Amino acid sequence: MTSLKAIWTAVLDSLRDLLPIIVVIGFFQLAVLQQPIPNFGEIALGIVFVVIGLTLFVQGLNMGLFPIGESMAYSFASKGSLFWLLCFAFALGFGTTIAEPALIAVANEAAIVAAEGRMIENSEQSLASYALGLRVTVALSVGFAIMLGVFRIIKGWPIQYLIVVGYAGVVIMTFFAPREIIGIAYDSGGVTTSTITVPLVTALGVGLASSIKGRNPMIDGFGLIAFASLTPMIFVMAYGLMV
Amino acid sequence: MHILTDLFFVIAATVWDVLPIALIIFGFQIFILRKPIPNLKRILTGFVLVLLGLGFFLEGLEAALFPLGRLMAQQLTDPAFIAGNELERVLDWSDYYWVYLFAFAIGFSTTVAEPSLLAVAIKANQVSAGSIGIWGLRIAVAIGVAIGIALGAYRIVTGTPLYWYIITGYVFVLIQTLFAPKIIIALAYDSGGVTTSTVTVPLVAALGLGLASTVPGRNPLLDGFGLIAFASLFPIMSVLAYAQLSEWRARRGNKEKQERHNHAL
């Protein structure tokens, strides 16, 4: 019985998380645009799906993603091989980003912008190779970011110093990068970190910070995502400069 | 029921997306760490739940909310709607008030439902032993995203350069960092990156594209971008501000208690 009750609470939590969107869309549709809600049945079914999905996701998070991230952090810390830990960090950042659907969409869009701005030839082949190059660039930058972030946790450097350097990098690149690429570059920082990467990487960082002596998981454990959303901006502008 | 076949495809696509991650994790676990994974069964069940959950979540959004939200973004940015009855009038930035309000509301509400933010909030709550509330953090981030998207919509309408805002934002973040409690800084920086994923990006992108293609003088390819950047910058400020505010309130509370105590003596 207790597990049934737990599931019920979890479903209610998900429903509460979803309520604001339903209210906002309902209000704008009925009160501002003054139109009826189309396909009511399908929308209701969709909302049930979203609630089920969010509930399952949170369950899976606590059972799968958090524990595996943490247990790997502990194993790496006890193994004591910095080289392999950094390799793992890089692979995780690169591997999760290269296949990210949001990034694929942004890269294709960027290729169209580049062709429009006469930076590349407007043919299918050059568009495709530009988009692929951009994806690899962003994936490399995220791999580098997670690696750097893990190194920071081990060394215990204050995060703000590195962030200042990153911000300076973004600002400097902004002055040199072609105007067309700036908007895409700034947006690419936000699209790289997917829903599966975030919990894994967070658990890894927190796990590392709690297994290394003298590190505080709150101060040192977070921050990996911050790097992963900062470096793509710099790398994408650099890519725009080079191509 | 085509929603069910769609669900199947979405789950298959999610599995495909997760494959590289799974390969990396299990590859390193087996070949480098060479240790059996504790509670392997439970962890695999967790993975399956995450995949199923994301599949249901994405397909549900695609069936229920995204089409309506995208259509809404188009309709709200349509000059015919904004000008109302005075069709011939030249539109001013202030005529777009429904757009700003929509941007604010959709930024806030999608962020509250964002699964990756929920994950980070749960973790931060565990790590801080409850002193950072799951809801407090999520609301702080959501307010930041809401302000960011609304300001980003204003930027598209007025056509001011994106980097002015971003660079000013950076300066603000750095100043706030100097005064914010140390414990929150890394988490605040992280909250910039987690806000924009599955729920926020599709709706916000539609809004940006709609605005950039209907406001006279804007090019959708050049001006349609930038909303995501705003949505990842402003939560940093709002979370830092939230931490400063709670610290200040805690300090004032202590002071008052102290004074009352002195009085009683």
Coordinates of C-alpha atoms in Angstrom, one line a residue:
Chain A
M1 CA 0.0 0.0 0.0
T2 CA 2.8 2.4 0.9
S3 CA 4.3 2.1 -2.6
L4 CA 0.9 2.8 -4.2
K5 CA 0.7 5.9 -2.1
A6 CA 4.2 6.9 -3.1
I7 CA 3.3 6.6 -6.8
W8 CA 0.2 8.7 -6.2
T9 CA 2.2 11.5 -4.6
A10 CA 4.8 11.3 -7.4
V11 CA 2.0 11.6 -10.0
L12 CA 0.5 14.6 -8.1
D13 CA 3.9 16.2 -8.0
S14 CA 4.3 15.9 -11.8
L15 CA 0.8 17.2 -12.3
R16 CA 1.7 20.3 -10.2
D17 CA 4.9 20.8 -12.3
L18 CA 2.8 20.8 -15.4
L19 CA 0.0 23.0 -14.2
P20 CA 1.6 26.4 -15.0
I21 CA 2.0 25.5 -18.7
I22 CA -1.6 24.3 -18.9
V23 CA -2.8 27.5 -17.3
V24 CA -0.7 29.8 -19.5
I25 CA -1.7 28.1 -22.7
G26 CA -5.3 27.9 -21.7
F27 CA -5.4 31.5 -20.7
F28 CA -3.9 32.8 -23.9
Q29 CA -6.0 30.6 -26.1
L30 CA -9.3 31.4 -24.4
A31 CA -8.9 34.9 -23.0
V32 CA -6.4 36.6 -25.2
L33 CA -6.8 35.0 -28.6
Q34 CA -10.4 34.1 -27.8
Q35 CA -10.4 30.8 -29.7
P36 CA -11.7 27.4 -28.6
I37 CA -9.3 24.6 -27.6
P38 CA -8.9 22.3 -30.6
N39 CA -8.8 18.4 -30.3
F40 CA -9.6 18.4 -26.6
G41 CA -9.4 14.6 -26.4
E42 CA -5.9 14.4 -27.9
I43 CA -4.6 17.2 -25.7
A44 CA -6.0 15.6 -22.5
L45 CA -4.3 12.3 -23.5
G46 CA -1.1 14.2 -24.2
I47 CA -1.1 15.7 -20.8
V48 CA -1.6 12.3 -19.2
F49 CA 1.4 11.1 -21.2
V50 CA 3.5 14.1 -20.0
V51 CA 2.5 13.4 -16.4
I52 CA 3.4 9.7 -16.7
G53 CA 6.6 10.6 -18.4
L54 CA 7.8 13.0 -15.8
T55 CA 6.9 10.6 -13.0
L56 CA 8.8 7.8 -14.6
F57 CA 11.8 10.1 -15.3
V58 CA 12.1 11.2 -11.7
Q59 CA 11.9 7.5 -10.5
G60 CA 14.6 6.5 -13.0
L61 CA 16.7 9.4 -12.0
N62 CA 17.0 8.3 -8.4
M63 CA 17.3 4.6 -9.3
G64 CA 19.7 4.8 -12.3
L65 CA 21.3 8.0 -13.4
F66 CA 22.3 9.5 -10.0
P67 CA 23.7 6.2 -8.5
I68 CA 25.7 5.3 -11.6
G69 CA 27.2 8.9 -11.8
E70 CA 28.1 8.8 -8.2
S71 CA 29.4 5.2 -8.1
M72 CA 31.7 6.0 -11.1
A73 CA 33.0 9.1 -9.4
Y74 CA 33.9 7.0 -6.3
S75 CA 35.5 4.3 -8.4
F76 CA 37.6 6.8 -10.3
A77 CA 38.6 8.5 -7.1
S78 CA 39.6 5.3 -5.4
K79 CA 41.5 4.1 -8.5
G80 CA 43.4 7.4 -8.5
S81 CA 44.1 7.6 -12.2
L82 CA 43.7 11.2 -13.2
F83 CA 44.4 10.3 -16.9
W84 CA 41.5 7.9 -17.2
L85 CA 39.2 10.2 -15.2
L86 CA 39.9 13.0 -17.6
C87 CA 39.4 10.7 -20.6
F88 CA 36.1 9.6 -19.2
A89 CA 35.0 13.3 -18.6
F90 CA 36.0 14.2 -22.2
A91 CA 34.2 11.1 -23.7
L92 CA 31.1 11.8 -21.7
G93 CA 30.9 15.4 -22.8
F94 CA 31.7 14.6 -26.5
G95 CA 29.6 11.5 -26.7
T96 CA 26.5 13.1 -25.2
T97 CA 26.7 16.2 -27.3
I98 CA 27.5 14.9 -30.8
A99 CA 24.1 13.1 -31.0
E100 CA 22.1 15.7 -29.3
P101 CA 18.9 16.4 -31.4
A102 CA 18.7 20.0 -30.4
L103 CA 22.2 20.6 -31.5
I104 CA 21.6 18.9 -34.9
A105 CA 18.7 21.3 -35.4
V106 CA 20.7 24.3 -34.5
A107 CA 23.7 23.3 -36.7
N108 CA 21.5 22.9 -39.7
E109 CA 19.9 26.3 -39.1
A110 CA 23.4 27.8 -38.8
A111 CA 24.5 26.3 -42.1
I112 CA 21.5 28.0 -43.8
V113 CA 22.5 31.3 -42.2
A114 CA 26.1 30.9 -43.3
A115 CA 25.0 30.2 -46.9
E116 CA 22.6 33.2 -46.8
G117 CA 25.5 35.4 -45.6
R118 CA 27.7 34.1 -48.4
M119 CA 30.2 32.6 -46.0
I120 CA 29.8 29.2 -47.7
E121 CA 28.6 28.0 -51.0
N122 CA 24.8 27.4 -51.2
S123 CA 24.9 23.8 -52.1
E124 CA 23.6 20.7 -50.3
Q125 CA 27.1 19.3 -49.8
S126 CA 28.7 22.4 -48.4
L127 CA 25.7 23.0 -46.1
A128 CA 26.0 19.4 -44.8
S129 CA 29.7 19.6 -44.2
Y130 CA 29.4 23.0 -42.5
A131 CA 26.7 21.6 -40.2
L132 CA 28.7 18.6 -39.4
G133 CA 31.8 20.6 -38.7
L134 CA 29.8 22.8 -36.3
R135 CA 28.5 19.8 -34.5
V136 CA 31.9 18.3 -34.0
T137 CA 33.2 21.7 -32.8
V138 CA 30.5 22.0 -30.2
A139 CA 30.9 18.4 -29.1
L140 CA 34.7 18.9 -28.8
S141 CA 34.1 22.1 -26.8
V142 CA 31.7 20.3 -24.4
G143 CA 34.2 17.4 -24.0
F144 CA 36.9 19.9 -23.2
A145 CA 34.5 21.8 -20.8
I146 CA 33.6 18.7 -18.7
M147 CA 37.3 17.7 -18.6
L148 CA 38.3 21.1 -17.4
G149 CA 35.5 21.1 -14.9
V150 CA 36.5 17.8 -13.5
F151 CA 40.1 19.0 -13.2
R152 CA 38.9 22.1 -11.4
I153 CA 37.0 19.9 -8.8
I154 CA 40.2 17.9 -8.2
K155 CA 42.3 21.0 -7.8
G156 CA 39.6 22.9 -5.9
W157 CA 40.0 26.1 -7.9
P158 CA 37.2 28.6 -7.3
I159 CA 34.8 28.4 -10.2
Q160 CA 34.4 32.2 -10.6
Y161 CA 38.0 32.6 -11.8
L162 CA 37.5 30.2 -14.7
I163 CA 34.1 31.7 -15.5
V164 CA 35.6 35.2 -15.7
V165 CA 38.1 33.8 -18.2
G166 CA 35.3 32.2 -20.1
Y167 CA 33.2 35.4 -20.2
A168 CA 36.3 37.4 -21.4
G169 CA 36.7 34.8 -24.1
V170 CA 33.1 35.2 -25.2
V171 CA 33.4 39.0 -25.3
I172 CA 36.6 39.0 -27.2
M173 CA 35.4 36.5 -29.7
T174 CA 32.2 38.6 -30.2
F175 CA 34.3 41.5 -31.6
F176 CA 36.0 39.3 -34.1
A177 CA 33.4 36.8 -35.2
P178 CA 31.2 37.3 -38.2
R179 CA 28.0 39.0 -37.3
E180 CA 25.8 36.2 -38.6
I181 CA 27.2 33.6 -36.3
I182 CA 26.9 35.5 -33.0
G183 CA 23.2 34.7 -32.3
I184 CA 23.7 31.0 -33.1
A185 CA 26.9 30.9 -31.0
Y186 CA 25.2 32.4 -28.0
D187 CA 22.2 30.0 -28.3
S188 CA 24.4 27.0 -28.8
G189 CA 25.5 27.3 -25.1
G190 CA 22.0 26.6 -24.0
V191 CA 21.2 23.6 -26.2
T192 CA 24.1 21.4 -25.5
T193 CA 23.1 20.0 -22.1
S194 CA 20.4 17.4 -22.5
T195 CA 18.0 16.0 -20.0
I196 CA 20.1 12.8 -19.6
T197 CA 23.5 14.5 -19.5
V198 CA 22.6 17.0 -16.8
P199 CA 21.7 14.5 -14.0
L200 CA 24.7 12.2 -15.0
V201 CA 27.2 15.1 -15.0
T202 CA 25.8 16.6 -11.9
A203 CA 26.0 13.3 -10.0
L204 CA 29.6 12.8 -11.3
G205 CA 30.7 16.3 -10.1
V206 CA 29.0 16.0 -6.7
G207 CA 30.3 12.4 -6.3
L208 CA 33.9 13.5 -7.0
A209 CA 33.7 16.5 -4.7
S210 CA 32.4 14.3 -1.9
S211 CA 35.0 11.6 -2.3
I212 CA 38.0 13.9 -2.5
K213 CA 39.2 15.1 0.9
G214 CA 38.9 18.8 1.5
R215 CA 36.3 19.4 -1.2
N216 CA 32.9 20.7 -0.4
P217 CA 30.2 19.1 -2.7
M218 CA 28.2 22.3 -2.7
I219 CA 31.0 24.7 -3.5
D220 CA 33.1 22.3 -5.7
G221 CA 30.7 19.7 -6.9
F222 CA 28.5 21.9 -9.1
G223 CA 29.7 23.9 -12.0
L224 CA 30.3 21.2 -14.7
I225 CA 27.2 22.3 -16.6
A226 CA 28.2 25.9 -16.4
F227 CA 31.4 25.1 -18.3
A228 CA 29.5 23.0 -20.8
S229 CA 27.3 25.9 -21.6
L230 CA 30.0 28.5 -21.8
T231 CA 32.7 26.9 -24.0
P232 CA 30.5 26.2 -27.0
M233 CA 29.9 29.9 -27.4
I234 CA 33.6 30.5 -27.8
F235 CA 34.2 27.5 -30.0
V236 CA 31.3 28.2 -32.3
M237 CA 32.5 31.8 -32.9
A238 CA 36.0 30.5 -33.5
Y239 CA 34.5 28.1 -36.0
G240 CA 32.7 31.0 -37.7
L241 CA 36.0 32.8 -38.0
M242 CA 37.9 29.9 -39.5
V243 CA 35.4 28.6 -42.0
Chain B
M1 CA -4.3 5.6 -32.4
H2 CA -1.4 7.3 -34.1
I3 CA -0.2 8.8 -30.8
L4 CA 0.8 5.3 -29.7
T5 CA 2.8 4.6 -32.8
D6 CA 4.4 8.0 -32.4
L7 CA 5.2 7.1 -28.8
F8 CA 7.0 4.1 -30.0
F9 CA 9.1 6.1 -32.4
V10 CA 9.9 8.7 -29.8
I11 CA 11.1 6.0 -27.3
A12 CA 13.2 4.4 -30.1
A13 CA 14.8 7.8 -30.8
T14 CA 15.5 8.4 -27.2
V15 CA 17.1 5.0 -26.9
W16 CA 19.3 5.9 -29.9
D17 CA 20.3 9.2 -28.3
V18 CA 21.2 7.5 -25.1
L19 CA 23.2 4.7 -26.7
P20 CA 26.5 6.7 -26.8
I21 CA 26.2 7.6 -23.2
A22 CA 25.5 4.0 -22.2
L23 CA 28.4 2.8 -24.3
I24 CA 30.8 5.3 -22.6
I25 CA 29.6 4.4 -19.1
F26 CA 29.6 0.7 -19.5
G27 CA 32.8 0.7 -21.6
F28 CA 34.7 2.6 -18.9
Q29 CA 33.2 0.6 -16.2
I30 CA 34.2 -2.7 -17.8
F31 CA 37.5 -2.0 -19.4
I32 CA 39.0 0.8 -17.2
L33 CA 37.5 0.5 -13.8
R34 CA 37.1 -3.2 -14.0
K35 CA 34.7 -3.4 -11.1
P36 CA 31.2 -4.8 -11.1
I37 CA 28.6 -2.1 -10.8
P38 CA 26.8 -2.2 -7.5
N39 CA 23.0 -2.8 -7.8
L40 CA 23.3 -3.3 -11.5
K41 CA 19.7 -4.5 -11.8
R42 CA 18.3 -1.5 -10.1
I43 CA 20.5 0.9 -12.1
L44 CA 19.4 -0.8 -15.4
T45 CA 15.7 -0.5 -14.3
G46 CA 16.4 3.1 -13.6
F47 CA 17.8 3.6 -17.1
V48 CA 14.7 1.9 -18.6
L49 CA 12.4 4.1 -16.5
V50 CA 14.3 7.3 -17.6
L51 CA 14.0 6.3 -21.3
L52 CA 10.3 5.4 -21.0
G53 CA 9.7 8.5 -19.0
L54 CA 11.4 10.8 -21.6
G55 CA 9.5 9.0 -24.4
F56 CA 6.1 9.6 -22.8
F57 CA 7.1 13.1 -21.8
L58 CA 8.2 14.2 -25.3
E59 CA 5.4 12.5 -27.1
G60 CA 2.8 14.0 -24.7
L61 CA 4.3 17.5 -25.2
E62 CA 4.3 17.0 -29.0
A63 CA 0.7 15.8 -28.9
A64 CA -0.8 18.3 -26.5
L65 CA 1.1 21.4 -25.9
F66 CA 3.7 22.1 -28.6
P67 CA 1.3 22.5 -31.6
L68 CA -0.9 24.8 -29.6
G69 CA 2.0 26.8 -28.2
R70 CA 3.7 27.2 -31.6
L71 CA 0.4 28.3 -33.2
M72 CA -0.1 30.7 -30.3
A73 CA 3.4 32.2 -30.7
Q74 CA 2.6 32.8 -34.4
Q75 CA -0.8 34.3 -33.8
L76 CA 0.4 36.6 -31.0
T77 CA 3.2 38.0 -33.1
D78 CA 0.9 38.5 -36.1
P79 CA 0.7 42.2 -37.0
A80 CA -3.1 41.8 -37.6
F81 CA -3.6 40.7 -34.0
I82 CA -1.2 43.3 -32.5
A83 CA -2.6 46.3 -34.4
G84 CA -6.2 45.2 -33.6
N85 CA -8.7 47.5 -35.3
E86 CA -6.3 50.2 -36.5
L87 CA -4.7 48.3 -39.3
E88 CA -2.9 51.2 -41.0
R89 CA -1.0 52.3 -37.9
V90 CA 2.8 51.9 -37.6
L91 CA 3.5 49.5 -34.7
D92 CA 5.5 50.7 -31.8
W93 CA 7.5 48.4 -29.4
S94 CA 4.9 49.0 -26.7
D95 CA 2.2 47.5 -28.9
Y96 CA 3.6 44.1 -28.3
Y97 CA 2.6 43.9 -24.7
W98 CA 0.8 40.6 -25.1
V99 CA 4.0 39.2 -26.6
Y100 CA 6.1 40.2 -23.6
L101 CA 3.5 38.8 -21.3
F102 CA 3.3 35.6 -23.2
A103 CA 7.1 35.4 -23.3
F104 CA 7.3 35.9 -19.5
A105 CA 4.5 33.4 -18.8
I106 CA 5.8 30.7 -21.1
G107 CA 9.4 31.1 -19.9
F108 CA 8.2 30.7 -16.3
S109 CA 5.9 27.8 -16.8
T110 CA 8.1 25.7 -19.1
T111 CA 11.0 26.1 -16.7
V112 CA 9.0 24.8 -13.8
A113 CA 8.2 21.6 -15.9
E114 CA 11.8 21.2 -17.1
P115 CA 13.1 17.7 -16.1
S116 CA 16.8 18.6 -16.0
L117 CA 16.2 21.5 -13.7
L118 CA 14.2 19.2 -11.4
A119 CA 17.2 16.8 -11.4
V120 CA 19.6 19.5 -10.4
A121 CA 17.2 20.9 -7.8
I122 CA 16.8 17.4 -6.2
K123 CA 20.6 16.9 -6.1
A124 CA 21.2 20.4 -4.7
N125 CA 18.6 19.7 -2.0
Q126 CA 20.3 16.4 -1.1
V127 CA 23.8 17.9 -1.0
S128 CA 22.8 21.0 1.0
A129 CA 21.0 18.8 3.5
G130 CA 17.7 20.6 2.7
S131 CA 18.9 24.2 3.1
I132 CA 18.3 24.7 -0.6
G133 CA 14.7 24.0 -1.3
I134 CA 13.7 22.2 -4.4
W135 CA 10.9 24.7 -5.1
G136 CA 12.8 27.7 -4.0
L137 CA 15.5 27.0 -6.5
R138 CA 13.1 26.1 -9.3
I139 CA 11.0 29.3 -8.8
A140 CA 14.1 31.4 -8.7
V141 CA 15.4 29.9 -12.0
A142 CA 11.9 30.2 -13.5
I143 CA 11.7 33.9 -12.7
G144 CA 15.1 34.4 -14.3
V145 CA 14.1 32.6 -17.5
A146 CA 10.8 34.5 -17.6
I147 CA 12.5 37.9 -17.4
G148 CA 15.1 36.7 -19.9
I149 CA 12.6 35.6 -22.5
A150 CA 10.5 38.7 -22.1
L151 CA 13.6 40.9 -22.5
G152 CA 14.7 38.8 -25.4
A153 CA 11.4 39.3 -27.1
Y154 CA 11.7 43.1 -26.5
R155 CA 15.2 42.9 -28.1
I156 CA 13.9 41.3 -31.2
V157 CA 11.1 43.9 -31.5
T158 CA 13.4 46.8 -31.1
G159 CA 16.3 45.2 -33.0
T160 CA 19.1 46.2 -30.6
P161 CA 22.2 44.1 -30.9
L162 CA 22.2 40.9 -28.8
Y163 CA 25.8 41.2 -27.5
W164 CA 25.0 44.5 -25.7
Y165 CA 22.6 42.7 -23.4
I166 CA 24.8 39.6 -23.0
I167 CA 27.9 41.6 -22.1
T168 CA 25.9 43.8 -19.7
G169 CA 24.5 40.6 -18.2
Y170 CA 28.0 39.2 -17.7
V171 CA 29.1 42.3 -15.9
F172 CA 26.1 42.0 -13.6
V173 CA 26.8 38.3 -12.9
L174 CA 30.4 39.1 -12.0
I175 CA 29.4 41.9 -9.6
Q176 CA 26.8 39.7 -8.0
T177 CA 29.4 36.9 -7.7
L178 CA 31.5 39.2 -5.5
F179 CA 28.7 39.6 -3.0
A180 CA 26.9 36.3 -3.2
P181 CA 27.4 33.5 -0.6
K182 CA 30.1 31.2 -1.8
I183 CA 28.0 28.1 -1.4
I184 CA 25.5 29.1 -4.1
I185 CA 27.9 30.3 -6.8
A186 CA 28.6 27.1 -8.7
L187 CA 25.0 26.0 -8.5
A188 CA 23.9 29.4 -9.8
Y189 CA 26.2 29.2 -12.8
D190 CA 24.9 25.6 -13.5
S191 CA 21.3 26.8 -13.4
G192 CA 22.0 28.8 -16.5
G193 CA 22.7 25.7 -18.5
V194 CA 19.9 23.4 -17.3
T195 CA 17.0 25.7 -17.9
T196 CA 16.8 25.3 -21.6
S197 CA 16.2 21.8 -22.8
T198 CA 13.2 19.6 -23.8
V199 CA 10.3 21.9 -22.8
T200 CA 11.6 25.4 -23.2
V201 CA 13.5 25.3 -26.4
P202 CA 10.8 24.3 -28.9
L203 CA 8.3 26.9 -27.6
V204 CA 10.8 29.7 -27.2
A205 CA 12.3 29.0 -30.6
A206 CA 8.8 29.3 -32.2
L207 CA 8.3 32.6 -30.4
G208 CA 11.6 34.0 -31.6
L209 CA 11.1 32.9 -35.1
G210 CA 7.5 34.2 -35.2
L211 CA 8.7 37.6 -33.9
A212 CA 11.7 37.9 -36.2
S213 CA 9.6 37.1 -39.3
T214 CA 6.7 39.5 -38.6
V215 CA 8.3 42.6 -37.1
P216 CA 9.2 44.8 -40.0
G217 CA 13.0 45.1 -40.7
R218 CA 13.9 41.9 -38.9
N219 CA 15.5 38.9 -40.6
P220 CA 14.4 35.6 -39.0
L221 CA 17.8 34.1 -39.8
L222 CA 19.7 36.8 -38.0
D223 CA 17.3 38.1 -35.3
G224 CA 15.4 34.9 -34.5
F225 CA 18.2 33.6 -32.3
G226 CA 19.2 34.8 -28.9
L227 CA 16.2 33.9 -26.8
I228 CA 17.9 30.8 -25.6
A229 CA 21.0 32.8 -24.7
F230 CA 18.8 35.2 -22.6
A231 CA 17.2 32.2 -21.0
S232 CA 20.5 30.8 -19.9
L233 CA 22.0 34.1 -18.6
F234 CA 19.2 35.5 -16.5
P235 CA 18.7 32.5 -14.2
I236 CA 22.3 32.9 -13.0
M237 CA 21.4 36.4 -11.8
S238 CA 18.1 35.4 -10.3
V239 CA 19.6 32.5 -8.4
L240 CA 22.4 34.7 -7.1
A241 CA 19.9 37.3 -6.1
Y242 CA 17.7 34.7 -4.4
A243 CA 20.7 33.5 -2.4
Q244 CA 21.7 37.0 -1.4
L245 CA 18.1 37.8 -0.4
S246 CA 17.8 34.7 1.8
E247 CA 21.1 35.4 3.4
W248 CA 20.2 39.0 4.1
R249 CA 16.9 37.9 5.6
A250 CA 18.5 35.3 7.7
R251 CA 21.0 37.9 9.0
R252 CA 18.3 40.4 9.7
G253 CA 16.3 37.8 11.5
N254 CA 19.3 37.0 13.7
K255 CA 19.9 40.6 14.4
E256 CA 16.3 41.1 15.5
K257 CA 16.4 38.1 17.7
Q258 CA 19.6 39.5 19.2
E259 CA 18.1 42.9 19.8
R260 CA 15.0 41.4 21.4
H261 CA 17.2 39.3 23.6
N262 CA 19.2 42.4 24.7
H263 CA 16.0 44.2 25.4
A264 CA 14.8 41.4 27.6
L265 CA 17.9 41.6 29.6

